[in-house]
PDB file of C-alpha atoms in Angstrom:
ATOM      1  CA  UNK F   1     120.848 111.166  96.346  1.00  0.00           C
ATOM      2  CA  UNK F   2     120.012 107.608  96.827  1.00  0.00           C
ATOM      3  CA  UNK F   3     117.126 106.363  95.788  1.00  0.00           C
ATOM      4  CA  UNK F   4     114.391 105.512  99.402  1.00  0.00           C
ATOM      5  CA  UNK F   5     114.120 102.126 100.683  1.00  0.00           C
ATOM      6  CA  UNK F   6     110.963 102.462 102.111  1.00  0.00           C
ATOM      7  CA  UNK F   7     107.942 101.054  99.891  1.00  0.00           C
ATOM      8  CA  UNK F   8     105.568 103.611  99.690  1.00  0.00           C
ATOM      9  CA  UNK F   9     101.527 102.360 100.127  1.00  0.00           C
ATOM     10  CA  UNK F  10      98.231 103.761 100.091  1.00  0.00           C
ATOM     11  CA  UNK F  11      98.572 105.164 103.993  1.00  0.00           C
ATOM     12  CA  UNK F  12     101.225 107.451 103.031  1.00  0.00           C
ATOM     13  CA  UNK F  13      99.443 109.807 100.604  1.00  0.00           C
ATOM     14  CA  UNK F  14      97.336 112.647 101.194  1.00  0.00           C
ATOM     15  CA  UNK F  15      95.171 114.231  97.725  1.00  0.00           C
ATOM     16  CA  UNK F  16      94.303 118.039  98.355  1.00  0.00           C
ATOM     17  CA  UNK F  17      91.929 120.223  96.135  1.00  0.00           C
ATOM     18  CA  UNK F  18      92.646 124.323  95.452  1.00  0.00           C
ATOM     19  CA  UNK F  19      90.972 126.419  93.332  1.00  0.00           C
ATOM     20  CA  UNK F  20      92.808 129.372  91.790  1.00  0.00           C
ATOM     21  CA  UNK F  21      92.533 132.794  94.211  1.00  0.00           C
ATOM     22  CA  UNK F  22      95.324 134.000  95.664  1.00  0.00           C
ATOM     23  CA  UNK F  23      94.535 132.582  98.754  1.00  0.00           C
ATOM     24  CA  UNK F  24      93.129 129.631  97.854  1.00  0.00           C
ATOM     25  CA  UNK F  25      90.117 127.811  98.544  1.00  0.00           C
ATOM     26  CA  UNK F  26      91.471 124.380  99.749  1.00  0.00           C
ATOM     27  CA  UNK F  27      90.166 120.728 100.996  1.00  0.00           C
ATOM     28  CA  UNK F  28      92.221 117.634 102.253  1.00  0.00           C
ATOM     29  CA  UNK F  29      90.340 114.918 101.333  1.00  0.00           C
ATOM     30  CA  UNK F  30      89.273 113.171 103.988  1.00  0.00           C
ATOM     31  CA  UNK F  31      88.369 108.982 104.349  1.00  0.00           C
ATOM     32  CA  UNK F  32      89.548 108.700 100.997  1.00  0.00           C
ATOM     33  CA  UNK F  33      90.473 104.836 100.360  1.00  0.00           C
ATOM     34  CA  UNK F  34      94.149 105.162  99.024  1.00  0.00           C
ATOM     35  CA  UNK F  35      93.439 103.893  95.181  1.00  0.00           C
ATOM     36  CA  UNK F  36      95.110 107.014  93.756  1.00  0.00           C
ATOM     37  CA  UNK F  37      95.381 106.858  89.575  1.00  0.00           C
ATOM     38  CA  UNK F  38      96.538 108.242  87.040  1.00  0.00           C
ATOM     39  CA  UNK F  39      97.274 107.751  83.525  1.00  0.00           C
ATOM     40  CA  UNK F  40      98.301 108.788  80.056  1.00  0.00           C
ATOM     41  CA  UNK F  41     101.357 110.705  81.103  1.00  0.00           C
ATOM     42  CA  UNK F  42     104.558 110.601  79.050  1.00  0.00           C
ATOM     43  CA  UNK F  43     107.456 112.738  77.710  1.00  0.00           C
ATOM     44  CA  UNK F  44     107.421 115.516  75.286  1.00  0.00           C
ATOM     45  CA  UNK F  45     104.802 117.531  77.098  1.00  0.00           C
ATOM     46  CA  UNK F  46     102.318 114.516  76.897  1.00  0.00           C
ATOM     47  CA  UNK F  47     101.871 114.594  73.144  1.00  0.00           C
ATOM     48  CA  UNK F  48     100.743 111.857  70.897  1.00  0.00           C
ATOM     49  CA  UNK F  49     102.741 109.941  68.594  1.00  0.00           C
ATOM     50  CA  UNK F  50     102.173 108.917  64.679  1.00  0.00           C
ATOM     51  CA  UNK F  51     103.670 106.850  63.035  1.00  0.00           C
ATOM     52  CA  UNK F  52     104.347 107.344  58.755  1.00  0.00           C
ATOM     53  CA  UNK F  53     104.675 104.432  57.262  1.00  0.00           C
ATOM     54  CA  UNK F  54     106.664 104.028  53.808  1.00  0.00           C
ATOM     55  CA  UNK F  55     105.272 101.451  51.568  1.00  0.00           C
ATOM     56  CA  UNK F  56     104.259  99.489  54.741  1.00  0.00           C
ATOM     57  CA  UNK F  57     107.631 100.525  56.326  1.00  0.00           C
ATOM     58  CA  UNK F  58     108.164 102.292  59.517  1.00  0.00           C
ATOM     59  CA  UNK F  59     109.179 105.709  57.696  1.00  0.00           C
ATOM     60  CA  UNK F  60     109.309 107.910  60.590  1.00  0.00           C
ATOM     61  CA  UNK F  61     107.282 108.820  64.018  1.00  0.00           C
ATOM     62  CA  UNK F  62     106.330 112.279  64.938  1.00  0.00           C
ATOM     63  CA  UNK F  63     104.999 114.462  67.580  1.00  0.00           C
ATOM     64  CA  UNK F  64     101.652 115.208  66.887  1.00  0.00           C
ATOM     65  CA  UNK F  65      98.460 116.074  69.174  1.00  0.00           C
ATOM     66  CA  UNK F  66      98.648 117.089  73.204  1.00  0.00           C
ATOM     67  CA  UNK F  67      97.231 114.516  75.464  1.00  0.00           C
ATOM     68  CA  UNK F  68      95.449 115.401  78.630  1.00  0.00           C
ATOM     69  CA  UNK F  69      96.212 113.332  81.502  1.00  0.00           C
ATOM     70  CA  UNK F  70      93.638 111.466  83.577  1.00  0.00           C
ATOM     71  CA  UNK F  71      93.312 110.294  86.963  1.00  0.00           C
ATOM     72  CA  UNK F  72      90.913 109.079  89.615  1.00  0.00           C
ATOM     73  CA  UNK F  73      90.025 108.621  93.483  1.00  0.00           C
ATOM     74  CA  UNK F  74      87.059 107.232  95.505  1.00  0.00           C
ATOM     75  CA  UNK F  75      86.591 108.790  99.114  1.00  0.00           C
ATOM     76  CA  UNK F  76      83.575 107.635 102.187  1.00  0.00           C
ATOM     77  CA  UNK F  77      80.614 110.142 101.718  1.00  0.00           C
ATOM     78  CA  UNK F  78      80.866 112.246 104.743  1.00  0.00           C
ATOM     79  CA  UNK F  79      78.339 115.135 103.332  1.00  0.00           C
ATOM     80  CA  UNK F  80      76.624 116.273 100.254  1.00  0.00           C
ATOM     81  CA  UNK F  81      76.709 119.961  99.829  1.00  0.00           C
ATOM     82  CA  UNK F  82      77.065 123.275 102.565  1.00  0.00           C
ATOM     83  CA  UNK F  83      76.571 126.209 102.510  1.00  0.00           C
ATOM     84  CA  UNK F  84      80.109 126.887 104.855  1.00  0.00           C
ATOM     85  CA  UNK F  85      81.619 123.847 105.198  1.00  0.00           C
ATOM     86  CA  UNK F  86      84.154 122.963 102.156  1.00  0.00           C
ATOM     87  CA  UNK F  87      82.926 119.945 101.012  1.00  0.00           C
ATOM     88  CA  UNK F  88      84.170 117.499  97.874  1.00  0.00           C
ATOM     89  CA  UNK F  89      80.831 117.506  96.582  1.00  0.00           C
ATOM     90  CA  UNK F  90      80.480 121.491  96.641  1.00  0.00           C
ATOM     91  CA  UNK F  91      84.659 121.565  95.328  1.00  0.00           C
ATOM     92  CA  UNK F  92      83.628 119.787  92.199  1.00  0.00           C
ATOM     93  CA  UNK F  93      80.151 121.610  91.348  1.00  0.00           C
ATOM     94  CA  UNK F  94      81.374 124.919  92.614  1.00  0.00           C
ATOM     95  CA  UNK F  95      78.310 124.921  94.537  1.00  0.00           C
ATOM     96  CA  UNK F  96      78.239 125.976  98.844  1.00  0.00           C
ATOM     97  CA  UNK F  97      81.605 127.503 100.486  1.00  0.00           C
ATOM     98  CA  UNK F  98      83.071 126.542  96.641  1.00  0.00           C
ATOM     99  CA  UNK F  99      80.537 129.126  95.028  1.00  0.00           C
ATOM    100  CA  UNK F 100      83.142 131.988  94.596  1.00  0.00           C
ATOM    101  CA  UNK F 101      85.827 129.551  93.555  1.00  0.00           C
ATOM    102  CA  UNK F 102      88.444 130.609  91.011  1.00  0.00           C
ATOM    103  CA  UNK F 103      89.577 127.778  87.936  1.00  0.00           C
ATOM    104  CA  UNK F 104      92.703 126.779  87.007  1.00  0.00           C
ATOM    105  CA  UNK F 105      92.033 126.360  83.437  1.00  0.00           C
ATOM    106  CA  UNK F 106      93.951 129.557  82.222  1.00  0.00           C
ATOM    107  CA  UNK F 107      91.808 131.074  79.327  1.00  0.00           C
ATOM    108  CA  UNK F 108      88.582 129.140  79.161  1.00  0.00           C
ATOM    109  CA  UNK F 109      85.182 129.381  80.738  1.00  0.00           C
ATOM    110  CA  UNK F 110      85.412 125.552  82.231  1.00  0.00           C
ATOM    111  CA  UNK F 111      85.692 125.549  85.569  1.00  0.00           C
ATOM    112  CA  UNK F 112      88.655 123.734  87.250  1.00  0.00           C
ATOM    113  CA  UNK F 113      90.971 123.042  90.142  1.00  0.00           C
ATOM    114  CA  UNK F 114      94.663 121.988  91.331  1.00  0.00           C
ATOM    115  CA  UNK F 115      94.835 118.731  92.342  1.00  0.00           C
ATOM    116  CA  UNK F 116      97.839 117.702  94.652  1.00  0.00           C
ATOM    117  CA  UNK F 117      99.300 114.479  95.234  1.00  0.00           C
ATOM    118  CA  UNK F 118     101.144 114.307  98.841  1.00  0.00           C
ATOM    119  CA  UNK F 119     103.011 111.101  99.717  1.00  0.00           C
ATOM    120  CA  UNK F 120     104.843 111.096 102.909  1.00  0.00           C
ATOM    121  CA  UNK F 121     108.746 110.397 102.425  1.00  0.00           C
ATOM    122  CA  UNK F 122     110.384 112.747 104.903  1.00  0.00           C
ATOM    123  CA  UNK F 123     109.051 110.112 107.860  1.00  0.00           C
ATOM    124  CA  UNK F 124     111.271 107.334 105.910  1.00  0.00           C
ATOM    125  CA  UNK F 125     113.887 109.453 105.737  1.00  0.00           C
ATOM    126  CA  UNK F 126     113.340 110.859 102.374  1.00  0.00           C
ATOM    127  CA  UNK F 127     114.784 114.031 101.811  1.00  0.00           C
ATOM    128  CA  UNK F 128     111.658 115.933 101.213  1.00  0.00           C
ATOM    129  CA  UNK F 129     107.918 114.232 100.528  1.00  0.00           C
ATOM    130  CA  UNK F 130     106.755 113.439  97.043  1.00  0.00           C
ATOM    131  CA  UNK F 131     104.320 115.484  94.908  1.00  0.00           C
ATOM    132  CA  UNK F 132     102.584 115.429  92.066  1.00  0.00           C
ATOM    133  CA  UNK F 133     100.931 119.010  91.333  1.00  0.00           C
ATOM    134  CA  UNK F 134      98.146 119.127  88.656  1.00  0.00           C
ATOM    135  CA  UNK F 135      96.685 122.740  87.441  1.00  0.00           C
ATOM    136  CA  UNK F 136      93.949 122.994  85.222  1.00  0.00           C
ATOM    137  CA  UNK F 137      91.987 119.740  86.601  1.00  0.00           C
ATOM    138  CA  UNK F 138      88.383 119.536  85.092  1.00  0.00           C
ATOM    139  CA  UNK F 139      86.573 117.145  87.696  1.00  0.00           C
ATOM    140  CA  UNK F 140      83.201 115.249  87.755  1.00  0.00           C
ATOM    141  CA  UNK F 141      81.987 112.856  90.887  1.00  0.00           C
ATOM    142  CA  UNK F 142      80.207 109.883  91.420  1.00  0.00           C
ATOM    143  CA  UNK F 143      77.907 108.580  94.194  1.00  0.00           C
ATOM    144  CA  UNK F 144      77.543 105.346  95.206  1.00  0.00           C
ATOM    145  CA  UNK F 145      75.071 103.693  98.090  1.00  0.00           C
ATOM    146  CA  UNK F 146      76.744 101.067  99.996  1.00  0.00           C
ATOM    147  CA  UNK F 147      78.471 100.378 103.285  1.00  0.00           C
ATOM    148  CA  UNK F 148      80.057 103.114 103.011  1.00  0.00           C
ATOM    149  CA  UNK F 149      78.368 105.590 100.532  1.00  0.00           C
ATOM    150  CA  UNK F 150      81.370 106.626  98.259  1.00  0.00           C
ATOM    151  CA  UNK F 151      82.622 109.210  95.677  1.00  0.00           C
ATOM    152  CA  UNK F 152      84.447 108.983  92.707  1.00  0.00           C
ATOM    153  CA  UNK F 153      86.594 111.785  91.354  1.00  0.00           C
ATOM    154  CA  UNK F 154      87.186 111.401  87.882  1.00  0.00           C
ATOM    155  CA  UNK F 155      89.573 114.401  86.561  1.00  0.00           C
ATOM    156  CA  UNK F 156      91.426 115.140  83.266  1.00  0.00           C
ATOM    157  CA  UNK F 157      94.490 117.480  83.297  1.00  0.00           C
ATOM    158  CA  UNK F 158      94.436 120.374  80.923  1.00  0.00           C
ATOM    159  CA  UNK F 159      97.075 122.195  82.337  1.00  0.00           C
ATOM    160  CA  UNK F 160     100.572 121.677  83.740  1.00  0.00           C
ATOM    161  CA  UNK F 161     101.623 118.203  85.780  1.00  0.00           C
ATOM    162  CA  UNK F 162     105.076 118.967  87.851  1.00  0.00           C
ATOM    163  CA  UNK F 163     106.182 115.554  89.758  1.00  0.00           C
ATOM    164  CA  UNK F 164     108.791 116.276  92.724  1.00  0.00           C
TER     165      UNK F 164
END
């Protein structure tokens, strides 16, 4: 499969949150402002690596501690917290319509969500869109006044990152 022409940019993705029921509890972000990140991935399971020196002498380099991912997003305030609505505010705090959410941190009493990555590809003629999946997503937000009033998702990864 060849690899797309198309350039992808910040009005092809889509970020959705999902707690952990069977049927989820889910919210698209919406009026989110495209600046996607994420950092601190690499291979071997995102583990750390240490270097032994010998006398001063690279010796040898090991796999050592796990890493844990993290990532960010800002989105336009549309609403603080409701009681039905599902709202980004209420997703994070498990607070409103979020209140009998489910985490995705397998075997821990933190509290946190799958986070999914969505960038359009099959409307370039990709052969499928691109993901990234995130499970065990521990999230805190920021407000910020201004023109507009904004949140910032801040997240770490604790559990399992799958990129298709």
């Amino acid at each position: 499969m060849a690899i797309s022409s198309v350039v992808k940019n910040f009005r092809d993705g889509t970020i959705q949150l999902a707690d952990g029921t069977g049927t989820p509890i889910s919210l698209t972000v919406q009026y989110e402002a495209g600046d996607f990140s994420i950092s601190g991935l690499s291979a071997n399971s995102n583990t750390e690596t240490t270097t032994y020196l010998d006398r001063g002498v690279l010796g040898s380099v090991r796999l050592t501690n796990q890493t844990f991912p993290t990532f960010s997003f800002t989105a336009h305030m549309t609403d603080l917290s409701d009681a039905t609505e599902k709202t980004l505010w209420d997703a994070v705090n498990k607070t409103g319509a979020w209140a009998s959410a489910v985490s995705t941190i397998s075997g821990s009493d933190a509290y946190g969500l799958t986070v999914t990555l969505a960038v359009e590809g099959t409307n370039f003629s990709d052969p499928t869109d691109h993901t990234i999946v995130m499970v065990g997503c521990r999230l805190s937000i920021d407000f910020a006044e201004g023109d507009p009033n904004t949140f910032t998702l801040n997240g770490t990864v604790y559990g399992s990152i799958t990129a298709t």
